[in-house]
Amino acid sequence: MDFQVGKNYYGFKLLDQYEIREIQSIARVFIHEKSGARLLYLENDDDNKVFSIGFRTPPWDSTGVPHIIEHCVLSGSRKYKTKEPFMDMVKGSLQTFINAMTFSDKTLYPVASRNDKDFFNLMDVYLDAVFYPRIYEDPKIFMQEGWHYELFDKEDPIIYKGVVYNEMQGAYSSPEIILGDEINKALYPDTCYRHSSGGDPDIIPELTYEEFLNFHRRFYHPSNSYIYLYGNGDIEKHLEHIDRDYLSNFDKKDIDSHIDIQKPFKKRKEVIAYYPILKDEDDKNRSYLSLSFVLGENTQPEIYLMANILSLMLIESEAAPIKKALLQAGIGEDVFSINVGGLQPGFGIVAKHTSNDKKEQFEKIIFDTLNELVVKGIDKKLIEASINIMEYSLREAGNFATKGLVYNKQSLDSWLYDDNPTTHLQYEDTINKFKENIDTGYFEKFIQERLIENTHSALVIIEPKKGLGEEKDKALKKKLADYKDSLNEEEMEELIKQNEELKEMQLSDDSPEAKATIPKLSISDVEPKAEIIPQEIIKLEDVTLLFHNIFTSKIAYVDFYFDTSMVDEQLIPYINLLSGIIGKVDTQIRDYSELSNEIYINTGGINFDTNVYIEKDNDEIYYPKFRVKGKAIGDNIHKMMELINEILTQSKIEDESRIKELIQQFKSRIEMNIFNMGHYISSLRVGSYFSPTRKYTEKLKGLDYYWFICDVLENFDNNNQQIMDNLNKVYSDIFNINNLIISFTGDEEDLVLVKDSLPVVVSNLNKEIKETQKYNFLEKNLMKVYYLPLMFNMYPRGTISENLAMSIMAV
């Protein structure tokens, strides 16, 4: 279709169009003249097409109304009359992505599919859901997804129930979620960011049904919408459909969804808040110290990227000076960065599991380190490495399979704030500016102005409080008991009736007529041939090389798969522990800070992980592997191989202080991930009692591994020599040329470079033939119950444990 700026296409006026070389797309920006809807179309050759519609939804309180609406609109609509069209499409679609997400200032409904008809169906289901939901005619949807008083018997106590209510109870059991909330309240007290868009479980029950409907009436209008299309779809058909079936039914209107700017503070704030722990839990060194700064506005390209570069440079890199200084001073078991805000991005430094009496030392170390960096200059290799990590992440769209979704999020990071939707998609000039200013003092000046001299900042501390949860539970029971006492007989019976009707709705099946409204694909709509990933098996002298000739924007991806079946059963957990240690300790050539800089200056990263692969159709046969992943461009492939060789053959696993420090960080990150992955942890644990593959994986990545880490850490000072010996034994055994498989993804030109460089690694590997171990995982199935609190990042729908606040698993 030949587009021309200024012309109208099915009600959409084309405002601008231009090439975005960074993402190999043509961007076209439209406005729907009748309804006021905005639309961004990124045209390219990607057949993994993406549609999304988003709304600017600044919350006006912490009742979680944006989150509750996100759930409710996907529970039936004008055209699609089942109870959960969303889940029906999950089950019957060829979607490559389907979800809905509540952010701090927007709500997003994205879908993706490679199948044209399926893509059209998904788009239509979502458009009908957001503009014509059943929420106005059926209050039970609000009761189910939001909250309600539950009562089935007059003699029983009343309790709160609801999907979002239960979900957020799980979320607020995480200290990190509470800390993020408190930082937002401290930094943005006069804006929407002071509220919890997901919902504070203490406040969610304050939301009335009418307020809920009013929020939808106000914000879910085309004039407040941001429509996004990506890929090689039939744009003419899509524009015509969106106009004819939806947008043409609405007239443009003024909607006040403006997001206020927080005025800077005259001096830094200090806030103390609390999170609950049990009365019998140890509260020593369980505090979180954080120092956060507002950097500017997200519409500024340099500010937008600098938040992440600061995080890499100062905190997340192994060479990061603030992290190193805090850990060496014993301030916390783990140090990490936190990004908050929206329109005005905030950068924060967090020390986990420390104490309030160290707050002055915490602040002093941070500012002393920052001042030293400004006066003496930041290590230029560290700056270069941090920029390189950022650039790889942008070029690879964060390694997310459906790249169009990442570009959607990036477009909204400027578009939502009334700026050009492609501002952050066109990042090359900003990255080049950063590179050109490595030696000019640009970064030192940024730190001086935006961190050291910045009074728009906050020191936020959260401390454990024994019995806080019990106090809240007691107050809630009294509140609900008082409410029950206020009801007369007729009101009590009406409440019971409402709950019985809700239960009947939940348990009843959709009618055949309702099911018939859900769009389906026929066999003729589905391509019978599966996509074939190109693979050439190349037998080299000592190893097998798998070559995948795929376009990768000239990034060479090389993976080494080392066999780990020779490792003794009791040492299996050390395999995963080793994957977190090598690359982060000194080698015989350089210290770990220098190693980190060299890796990220010359490559897109060298990473290590473990996995278990199963024989097709037979999970009794499995292949445990240790994977070394590297990526580089052109001539840097050879340098990458040199660094991999250095790590695999010359790592010094002997610095007990450094290794203990790393294990403390592993434990901290596992604990945070348990909140994110409760359903995975539970299912893995269950499967470990029936499948040797899952039992092996459980020892590598499940609760067994977490308990192993806890035990190693608790007894480290007494067993340090044994721990070092075990790590070195596994290190010596694994990096062996026997059974090694190497995978390369890229083009034929880079294949030559890879083959020429492989001897740098392969020739130095251990060649001793090791005996494969026979593991006996047949153990008594003891009855155990595990309670795993769940947290949901951005409150995703569609997970099997979405409706649970706690995952309770009995084995």
CSV table of C-alpha atoms in Angstrom, one decimal, residues 223-653:
chain,number,residue,atom,x,y,z
A,223,SER,CA,-9.3,9.3,22.6
A,224,ASN,CA,-7.2,7.9,25.4
A,225,SER,CA,-5.9,4.9,23.5
A,226,TYR,CA,-2.6,3.9,21.9
A,227,ILE,CA,-3.0,1.3,19.2
A,228,TYR,CA,0.0,-0.5,17.9
A,229,LEU,CA,0.6,-2.8,14.9
A,230,TYR,CA,3.8,-4.5,14.0
A,231,GLY,CA,5.0,-6.9,11.3
A,232,ASN,CA,4.1,-7.9,7.8
A,233,GLY,CA,0.3,-8.1,8.2
A,234,ASP,CA,-2.4,-6.8,5.9
A,235,ILE,CA,-2.4,-3.2,7.2
A,236,GLU,CA,-5.2,-2.2,4.8
A,237,LYS,CA,-7.5,-4.9,6.2
A,238,HIS,CA,-6.6,-4.1,9.8
A,239,LEU,CA,-7.1,-0.4,9.5
A,240,GLU,CA,-10.5,-0.9,7.8
A,241,HIS,CA,-11.6,-3.3,10.5
A,242,ILE,CA,-10.5,-1.2,13.4
A,243,ASP,CA,-12.3,1.8,12.0
A,244,ARG,CA,-15.5,0.1,10.8
A,245,ASP,CA,-16.2,-2.2,13.8
A,246,TYR,CA,-14.9,0.0,16.6
A,247,LEU,CA,-13.5,3.5,16.3
A,248,SER,CA,-16.2,4.8,14.0
A,249,ASN,CA,-18.7,4.2,16.8
A,250,PHE,CA,-17.0,6.9,19.0
A,251,ASP,CA,-16.6,10.6,18.8
A,252,LYS,CA,-13.4,12.4,19.9
A,253,LYS,CA,-13.5,13.7,23.4
A,254,ASP,CA,-11.2,15.5,25.9
A,255,ILE,CA,-10.0,13.0,28.5
A,256,ASP,CA,-8.0,14.2,31.5
A,257,SER,CA,-5.5,11.5,31.9
A,258,HIS,CA,-2.6,13.9,32.2
A,259,ILE,CA,0.3,12.8,34.4
A,260,ASP,CA,1.7,15.5,36.6
A,261,ILE,CA,5.4,16.3,37.0
A,262,GLN,CA,6.7,16.0,40.5
A,263,LYS,CA,8.4,19.2,41.6
A,264,PRO,CA,12.0,18.7,42.9
A,265,PHE,CA,12.6,18.6,46.6
A,266,LYS,CA,14.7,21.2,48.4
A,267,LYS,CA,16.3,18.5,50.5
A,268,ARG,CA,16.5,14.7,50.6
A,269,LYS,CA,13.7,12.8,52.2
A,270,GLU,CA,14.0,10.0,54.8
A,271,VAL,CA,11.3,7.4,55.2
A,272,ILE,CA,11.1,4.4,57.5
A,273,ALA,CA,8.4,1.7,56.8
A,274,TYR,CA,7.9,-1.9,57.9
A,275,TYR,CA,7.2,-5.3,56.5
A,276,PRO,CA,5.8,-8.3,58.4
A,277,ILE,CA,7.7,-11.3,59.7
A,278,LEU,CA,6.5,-14.0,62.0
A,279,LYS,CA,7.0,-13.6,65.8
A,280,ASP,CA,9.5,-16.5,65.9
A,281,GLU,CA,11.6,-15.3,63.0
A,282,ASP,CA,15.0,-13.7,63.6
A,283,ASP,CA,14.8,-10.0,62.7
A,284,LYS,CA,18.6,-9.3,63.0
A,285,ASN,CA,20.0,-7.9,59.8
A,286,ARG,CA,16.8,-8.1,57.9
A,287,SER,CA,16.4,-4.4,57.0
A,288,TYR,CA,16.6,-2.9,53.5
A,289,LEU,CA,18.5,0.4,53.0
A,290,SER,CA,17.8,2.3,49.8
A,291,LEU,CA,18.9,5.6,48.3
A,292,SER,CA,17.1,6.7,45.2
A,293,PHE,CA,17.3,9.7,42.8
A,294,VAL,CA,14.9,11.2,40.2
A,295,LEU,CA,17.1,11.7,37.1
A,296,GLY,CA,14.9,13.8,34.8
A,297,GLU,CA,12.2,13.0,32.3
A,298,ASN,CA,11.7,9.8,30.3
A,299,THR,CA,11.1,11.7,27.0
A,300,GLN,CA,14.8,12.7,27.0
A,301,PRO,CA,16.7,10.0,25.2
A,302,GLU,CA,19.9,10.4,27.3
A,303,ILE,CA,18.0,10.2,30.6
A,304,TYR,CA,16.0,7.2,29.3
A,305,LEU,CA,19.1,5.1,28.6
A,306,MET,CA,21.3,6.6,31.4
A,307,ALA,CA,19.1,5.0,34.2
A,308,ASN,CA,20.1,1.6,32.9
A,309,ILE,CA,23.7,2.5,32.2
A,310,LEU,CA,24.1,3.9,35.8
A,311,SER,CA,22.7,0.6,37.1
A,312,LEU,CA,25.2,-1.4,35.1
A,313,MET,CA,28.1,0.9,35.8
A,314,LEU,CA,27.6,1.4,39.5
A,315,ILE,CA,25.7,-1.6,40.8
A,316,GLU,CA,25.1,-4.6,38.5
A,317,SER,CA,28.5,-5.1,36.9
A,318,GLU,CA,31.1,-7.3,38.6
A,319,ALA,CA,33.4,-4.2,38.4
A,320,ALA,CA,30.7,-1.9,39.8
A,321,PRO,CA,32.4,0.4,42.4
A,322,ILE,CA,29.4,1.1,44.7
A,323,LYS,CA,28.3,-2.5,44.9
A,324,LYS,CA,31.9,-3.5,45.6
A,325,ALA,CA,32.4,-0.8,48.3
A,326,LEU,CA,29.1,-1.6,50.1
A,327,LEU,CA,29.7,-5.4,50.2
A,328,GLN,CA,33.3,-5.0,51.3
A,329,ALA,CA,32.1,-2.8,54.2
A,330,GLY,CA,29.6,-5.5,55.2
A,331,ILE,CA,26.6,-3.4,54.3
A,332,GLY,CA,24.1,-6.1,53.4
A,333,GLU,CA,24.2,-9.6,52.0
A,334,ASP,CA,23.3,-8.3,48.5
A,335,VAL,CA,23.3,-5.0,46.7
A,336,PHE,CA,21.1,-4.3,43.7
A,337,SER,CA,19.6,-1.4,41.7
A,338,ILE,CA,16.0,-0.5,41.5
A,339,ASN,CA,14.2,1.5,38.8
A,340,VAL,CA,11.0,3.3,39.7
A,341,GLY,CA,8.7,6.0,38.4
A,342,GLY,CA,7.5,6.5,34.9
A,343,LEU,CA,7.4,9.9,33.4
A,344,GLN,CA,10.3,10.8,35.7
A,345,PRO,CA,12.6,7.8,35.9
A,346,GLY,CA,14.2,7.1,39.3
A,347,PHE,CA,17.4,5.2,40.0
A,348,GLY,CA,17.9,3.5,43.3
A,349,ILE,CA,20.6,1.6,45.2
A,350,VAL,CA,19.4,-1.1,47.6
A,351,ALA,CA,21.3,-3.0,50.3
A,352,LYS,CA,19.4,-6.1,51.3
A,353,HIS,CA,19.5,-7.7,54.8
A,354,THR,CA,21.4,-5.1,56.8
A,355,SER,CA,20.4,-2.9,59.8
A,356,ASN,CA,19.1,0.6,60.3
A,357,ASP,CA,22.1,1.6,62.4
A,358,LYS,CA,24.2,1.3,59.3
A,359,LYS,CA,22.3,4.0,57.3
A,360,GLU,CA,24.8,6.8,57.8
A,361,GLN,CA,27.6,4.4,56.8
A,362,PHE,CA,25.5,3.3,53.8
A,363,GLU,CA,25.0,6.9,52.6
A,364,LYS,CA,28.6,7.9,53.3
A,365,ILE,CA,30.1,5.0,51.3
A,366,ILE,CA,27.8,5.8,48.4
A,367,PHE,CA,28.6,9.5,48.3
A,368,ASP,CA,32.3,8.9,49.0
A,369,THR,CA,32.5,6.5,46.1
A,370,LEU,CA,30.6,8.8,43.8
A,371,ASN,CA,32.8,11.8,44.7
A,372,GLU,CA,35.9,9.7,44.1
A,373,LEU,CA,34.6,8.7,40.7
A,374,VAL,CA,34.0,12.3,39.8
A,375,VAL,CA,37.4,13.5,41.1
A,376,LYS,CA,39.6,10.7,39.8
A,377,GLY,CA,37.5,9.7,36.8
A,378,ILE,CA,35.5,6.6,36.2
A,379,ASP,CA,37.4,3.6,34.7
A,380,LYS,CA,37.0,4.1,31.0
A,381,LYS,CA,36.8,0.4,30.4
A,382,LEU,CA,33.9,0.2,32.8
A,383,ILE,CA,32.0,3.0,31.0
A,384,GLU,CA,32.7,1.4,27.6
A,385,ALA,CA,31.5,-2.0,28.9
A,386,SER,CA,28.3,-0.6,30.3
A,387,ILE,CA,27.5,1.2,27.0
A,388,ASN,CA,28.2,-2.0,25.1
A,389,ILE,CA,25.8,-4.1,27.3
A,390,MET,CA,23.1,-1.5,26.8
A,391,GLU,CA,23.7,-1.5,23.0
A,392,TYR,CA,23.5,-5.2,22.7
A,393,SER,CA,20.3,-5.3,24.8
A,394,LEU,CA,18.7,-2.7,22.5
A,395,ARG,CA,19.7,-4.4,19.3
A,396,GLU,CA,18.5,-7.8,20.5
A,397,ALA,CA,15.3,-6.4,22.0
A,398,GLY,CA,16.2,-7.8,25.4
A,399,ASN,CA,16.5,-11.3,23.8
A,400,PHE,CA,12.7,-11.5,23.9
A,401,ALA,CA,11.4,-13.9,21.2
A,402,THR,CA,8.5,-11.5,20.1
A,403,LYS,CA,10.5,-8.4,19.4
A,404,GLY,CA,7.5,-6.4,18.4
A,405,LEU,CA,6.3,-6.4,22.0
A,406,VAL,CA,9.5,-4.9,23.2
A,407,TYR,CA,9.3,-2.2,20.6
A,408,ASN,CA,5.7,-1.5,21.7
A,409,LYS,CA,6.9,-1.0,25.3
A,410,GLN,CA,9.7,1.3,24.1
A,411,SER,CA,7.4,3.4,22.0
A,412,LEU,CA,5.0,3.9,24.9
A,413,ASP,CA,7.9,5.1,27.1
A,414,SER,CA,7.8,8.4,25.1
A,415,TRP,CA,4.4,8.2,23.3
A,416,LEU,CA,2.4,8.0,26.6
A,417,TYR,CA,4.0,11.3,27.7
A,418,ASP,CA,2.9,13.1,24.5
A,419,ASP,CA,6.2,12.7,22.7
A,420,ASN,CA,7.1,11.0,19.4
A,421,PRO,CA,6.4,7.3,19.7
A,422,THR,CA,9.7,6.4,18.0
A,423,THR,CA,12.0,8.5,20.2
A,424,HIS,CA,13.4,5.5,22.0
A,425,LEU,CA,13.4,3.2,19.0
A,426,GLN,CA,15.9,5.5,17.3
A,427,TYR,CA,18.7,5.0,19.8
A,428,GLU,CA,21.9,5.0,17.7
A,429,ASP,CA,22.6,8.7,17.9
A,430,THR,CA,22.3,8.6,21.7
A,431,ILE,CA,24.6,5.5,22.0
A,432,ASN,CA,27.1,7.1,19.7
A,433,LYS,CA,27.0,10.3,21.8
A,434,PHE,CA,27.8,8.2,24.9
A,435,LYS,CA,30.7,6.5,23.1
A,436,GLU,CA,32.1,9.8,21.9
A,437,ASN,CA,32.0,11.2,25.5
A,438,ILE,CA,33.7,8.4,27.4
A,439,ASP,CA,36.9,10.5,27.8
A,440,THR,CA,35.3,14.0,28.1
A,441,GLY,CA,34.0,13.9,31.7
A,442,TYR,CA,30.4,13.6,30.5
A,443,PHE,CA,29.6,10.7,32.8
A,444,GLU,CA,31.4,12.2,35.8
A,445,LYS,CA,29.4,15.4,35.3
A,446,PHE,CA,26.2,13.5,35.1
A,447,ILE,CA,26.9,11.8,38.4
A,448,GLN,CA,27.9,15.1,40.0
A,449,GLU,CA,24.7,16.9,38.9
A,450,ARG,CA,22.1,14.1,38.9
A,451,LEU,CA,23.3,12.1,41.9
A,452,ILE,CA,25.7,13.9,44.2
A,453,GLU,CA,24.0,17.4,44.0
A,454,ASN,CA,20.5,16.1,43.5
A,455,THR,CA,18.1,16.8,46.4
A,456,HIS,CA,15.2,15.2,44.6
A,457,SER,CA,16.1,11.9,46.3
A,458,ALA,CA,15.0,9.8,49.2
A,459,LEU,CA,16.6,7.5,51.7
A,460,VAL,CA,14.0,4.8,52.3
A,461,ILE,CA,14.4,2.1,54.9
A,462,ILE,CA,12.1,-0.8,55.4
A,463,GLU,CA,12.5,-2.8,58.6
A,464,PRO,CA,11.0,-6.2,59.7
A,465,LYS,CA,8.3,-6.0,62.3
A,466,LYS,CA,7.5,-9.1,64.3
A,467,GLY,CA,3.8,-9.8,64.5
A,468,LEU,CA,2.8,-7.0,62.0
A,469,GLY,CA,1.0,-9.6,59.9
A,470,GLU,CA,-0.9,-11.0,62.9
A,471,GLU,CA,-1.8,-7.4,64.0
A,472,LYS,CA,-3.2,-6.7,60.5
A,473,ASP,CA,-5.1,-10.0,60.5
A,474,LYS,CA,-6.6,-9.3,63.9
A,475,ALA,CA,-7.7,-5.8,62.8
A,476,LEU,CA,-9.2,-7.2,59.6
A,477,LYS,CA,-11.1,-9.9,61.4
A,478,LYS,CA,-12.6,-7.2,63.8
A,479,LYS,CA,-13.4,-4.9,60.9
A,480,LEU,CA,-15.3,-7.7,59.1
A,481,ALA,CA,-17.0,-8.9,62.3
A,482,ASP,CA,-18.2,-5.4,62.9
A,483,TYR,CA,-19.5,-5.2,59.3
A,484,LYS,CA,-21.3,-8.5,59.8
A,485,ASP,CA,-22.8,-7.2,63.0
A,486,SER,CA,-24.1,-4.1,61.1
A,487,LEU,CA,-26.1,-6.3,58.7
A,488,ASN,CA,-29.8,-7.0,59.4
A,489,GLU,CA,-31.3,-10.4,58.6
A,490,GLU,CA,-32.5,-9.3,55.1
A,491,GLU,CA,-29.0,-7.9,54.2
A,492,MET,CA,-27.3,-11.1,55.4
A,493,GLU,CA,-29.6,-13.2,53.3
A,494,GLU,CA,-28.9,-11.0,50.3
A,495,LEU,CA,-25.2,-11.3,50.8
A,496,ILE,CA,-25.4,-15.1,51.0
A,497,LYS,CA,-27.6,-15.1,47.8
A,498,GLN,CA,-25.0,-13.0,46.0
A,499,ASN,CA,-22.2,-15.5,46.9
A,500,GLU,CA,-24.3,-18.5,45.9
A,501,GLU,CA,-25.0,-16.8,42.5
A,502,LEU,CA,-21.3,-16.1,42.1
A,503,LYS,CA,-20.4,-19.7,42.9
A,504,GLU,CA,-23.0,-21.0,40.5
A,505,MET,CA,-21.6,-18.8,37.7
A,506,GLN,CA,-18.1,-19.9,38.4
A,507,LEU,CA,-19.0,-23.6,38.4
A,508,SER,CA,-21.4,-23.6,35.5
A,509,ASP,CA,-20.2,-24.4,32.0
A,510,ASP,CA,-20.6,-21.9,29.2
A,511,SER,CA,-23.7,-22.5,27.0
A,512,PRO,CA,-23.2,-23.9,23.5
A,513,GLU,CA,-24.4,-20.6,22.1
A,514,ALA,CA,-21.7,-18.7,24.1
A,515,LYS,CA,-19.0,-21.1,23.1
A,516,ALA,CA,-20.0,-20.7,19.5
A,517,THR,CA,-19.1,-17.0,19.7
A,518,ILE,CA,-15.4,-17.7,20.3
A,519,PRO,CA,-13.5,-17.6,17.0
A,520,LYS,CA,-11.7,-20.8,15.9
A,521,LEU,CA,-9.3,-21.9,13.3
A,522,SER,CA,-10.1,-24.6,10.8
A,523,ILE,CA,-7.5,-27.1,9.6
A,524,SER,CA,-7.2,-25.3,6.4
A,525,ASP,CA,-6.2,-22.1,8.3
A,526,VAL,CA,-3.1,-23.9,9.7
A,527,GLU,CA,0.1,-24.4,7.8
A,528,PRO,CA,0.7,-28.2,8.0
A,529,LYS,CA,4.4,-27.9,7.8
A,530,ALA,CA,6.3,-26.9,10.9
A,531,GLU,CA,9.0,-24.3,10.5
A,532,ILE,CA,12.3,-25.9,10.0
A,533,ILE,CA,15.2,-24.3,11.8
A,534,PRO,CA,18.3,-24.7,9.5
A,535,GLN,CA,20.9,-27.0,10.9
A,536,GLU,CA,24.1,-28.4,9.5
A,537,ILE,CA,26.1,-30.9,11.5
A,538,ILE,CA,29.8,-30.4,11.0
A,539,LYS,CA,32.2,-32.9,12.4
A,540,LEU,CA,35.5,-31.3,13.4
A,541,GLU,CA,38.5,-33.1,14.6
A,542,ASP,CA,37.5,-33.4,18.2
A,543,VAL,CA,34.0,-32.0,18.5
A,544,THR,CA,30.6,-31.7,16.8
A,545,LEU,CA,29.6,-28.2,15.5
A,546,LEU,CA,25.9,-27.4,14.8
A,547,PHE,CA,25.6,-24.6,12.4
A,548,HIS,CA,22.3,-22.7,12.2
A,549,ASN,CA,22.4,-20.3,9.2
A,550,ILE,CA,20.0,-17.6,10.4
A,551,PHE,CA,20.0,-13.9,10.0
A,552,THR,CA,21.2,-12.4,13.3
A,553,SER,CA,22.2,-8.8,12.4
A,554,LYS,CA,25.8,-9.9,12.3
A,555,ILE,CA,25.9,-11.1,15.9
A,556,ALA,CA,27.6,-14.5,16.2
A,557,TYR,CA,26.0,-16.7,18.9
A,558,VAL,CA,28.2,-19.5,20.1
A,559,ASP,CA,27.1,-22.1,22.7
A,560,PHE,CA,29.3,-24.8,24.2
A,561,TYR,CA,27.3,-27.7,25.7
A,562,PHE,CA,29.5,-29.7,28.2
A,563,ASP,CA,28.4,-33.1,29.4
A,564,THR,CA,28.0,-33.2,33.2
A,565,SER,CA,27.0,-36.9,33.6
A,566,MET,CA,30.3,-37.7,35.1
A,567,VAL,CA,29.7,-35.6,38.2
A,568,ASP,CA,29.1,-37.6,41.4
A,569,GLU,CA,25.5,-37.4,42.6
A,570,GLN,CA,26.3,-35.6,45.8
A,571,LEU,CA,28.1,-32.9,43.8
A,572,ILE,CA,25.2,-32.2,41.3
A,573,PRO,CA,24.2,-28.9,43.1
A,574,TYR,CA,27.8,-27.7,42.8
A,575,ILE,CA,27.3,-27.7,39.0
A,576,ASN,CA,24.8,-24.8,39.2
A,577,LEU,CA,26.8,-23.1,41.9
A,578,LEU,CA,29.8,-23.2,39.6
A,579,SER,CA,27.8,-21.6,36.8
A,580,GLY,CA,27.3,-18.6,39.0
A,581,ILE,CA,30.9,-18.3,40.2
A,582,ILE,CA,33.1,-18.6,37.1
A,583,GLY,CA,33.4,-15.4,35.2
A,584,LYS,CA,33.0,-13.6,38.5
A,585,VAL,CA,36.3,-14.7,40.2
A,586,ASP,CA,39.9,-13.9,39.4
A,587,THR,CA,41.7,-15.8,36.7
A,588,GLN,CA,45.4,-16.4,36.4
A,589,ILE,CA,45.5,-13.5,34.0
A,590,ARG,CA,43.4,-10.7,35.6
A,591,ASP,CA,41.1,-10.0,38.5
A,592,TYR,CA,37.3,-10.4,38.2
A,593,SER,CA,36.7,-6.6,37.7
A,594,GLU,CA,39.1,-6.5,34.8
A,595,LEU,CA,37.6,-9.7,33.5
A,596,SER,CA,34.1,-8.2,33.6
A,597,ASN,CA,35.2,-5.1,31.7
A,598,GLU,CA,37.0,-7.2,29.0
A,599,ILE,CA,34.0,-9.4,28.5
A,600,TYR,CA,31.6,-6.5,27.9
A,601,ILE,CA,33.9,-4.3,25.9
A,602,ASN,CA,34.6,-7.1,23.4
A,603,THR,CA,31.4,-9.2,23.5
A,604,GLY,CA,27.7,-9.0,24.2
A,605,GLY,CA,28.3,-11.2,27.2
A,606,ILE,CA,29.6,-14.6,28.2
A,607,ASN,CA,27.2,-16.4,30.4
A,608,PHE,CA,26.9,-19.8,32.1
A,609,ASP,CA,23.9,-22.0,32.9
A,610,THR,CA,22.9,-25.6,33.4
A,611,ASN,CA,20.0,-27.6,32.0
A,612,VAL,CA,18.7,-31.1,31.5
A,613,TYR,CA,17.6,-32.2,28.0
A,614,ILE,CA,15.4,-35.2,27.5
A,615,GLU,CA,15.1,-37.9,24.8
A,616,LYS,CA,12.1,-37.3,22.6
A,617,ASP,CA,9.0,-39.1,24.0
A,618,ASN,CA,11.1,-40.7,26.9
A,619,ASP,CA,11.9,-38.6,29.9
A,620,GLU,CA,13.6,-41.5,31.5
A,621,ILE,CA,16.6,-40.8,29.2
A,622,TYR,CA,18.1,-37.4,29.8
A,623,TYR,CA,21.3,-35.4,29.1
A,624,PRO,CA,22.5,-33.0,31.7
A,625,LYS,CA,24.6,-30.2,30.2
A,626,PHE,CA,26.6,-27.2,31.4
A,627,ARG,CA,26.2,-24.4,28.8
A,628,VAL,CA,28.6,-21.6,28.0
A,629,LYS,CA,27.0,-18.9,26.0
A,630,GLY,CA,28.8,-16.2,24.1
A,631,LYS,CA,28.0,-13.6,21.5
A,632,ALA,CA,30.2,-11.2,19.6
A,633,ILE,CA,30.5,-9.3,16.3
A,634,GLY,CA,33.1,-9.9,13.6
A,635,ASP,CA,36.7,-9.8,14.7
A,636,ASN,CA,35.7,-9.9,18.3
A,637,ILE,CA,34.7,-13.5,17.9
A,638,HIS,CA,38.4,-14.5,18.4
A,639,LYS,CA,38.7,-12.3,21.5
A,640,MET,CA,35.5,-13.9,22.8
A,641,MET,CA,37.1,-17.4,22.4
A,642,GLU,CA,40.2,-16.2,24.3
A,643,LEU,CA,38.1,-15.0,27.2
A,644,ILE,CA,36.0,-18.2,27.2
A,645,ASN,CA,39.3,-20.2,27.3
A,646,GLU,CA,40.6,-18.0,30.1
A,647,ILE,CA,37.5,-18.7,32.2
A,648,LEU,CA,37.2,-22.4,31.5
A,649,THR,CA,40.9,-23.2,32.0
A,650,GLN,CA,42.4,-20.5,34.2
A,651,SER,CA,39.8,-19.5,36.8
A,652,LYS,CA,41.1,-19.3,40.4
A,653,ILE,CA,38.5,-20.8,42.6
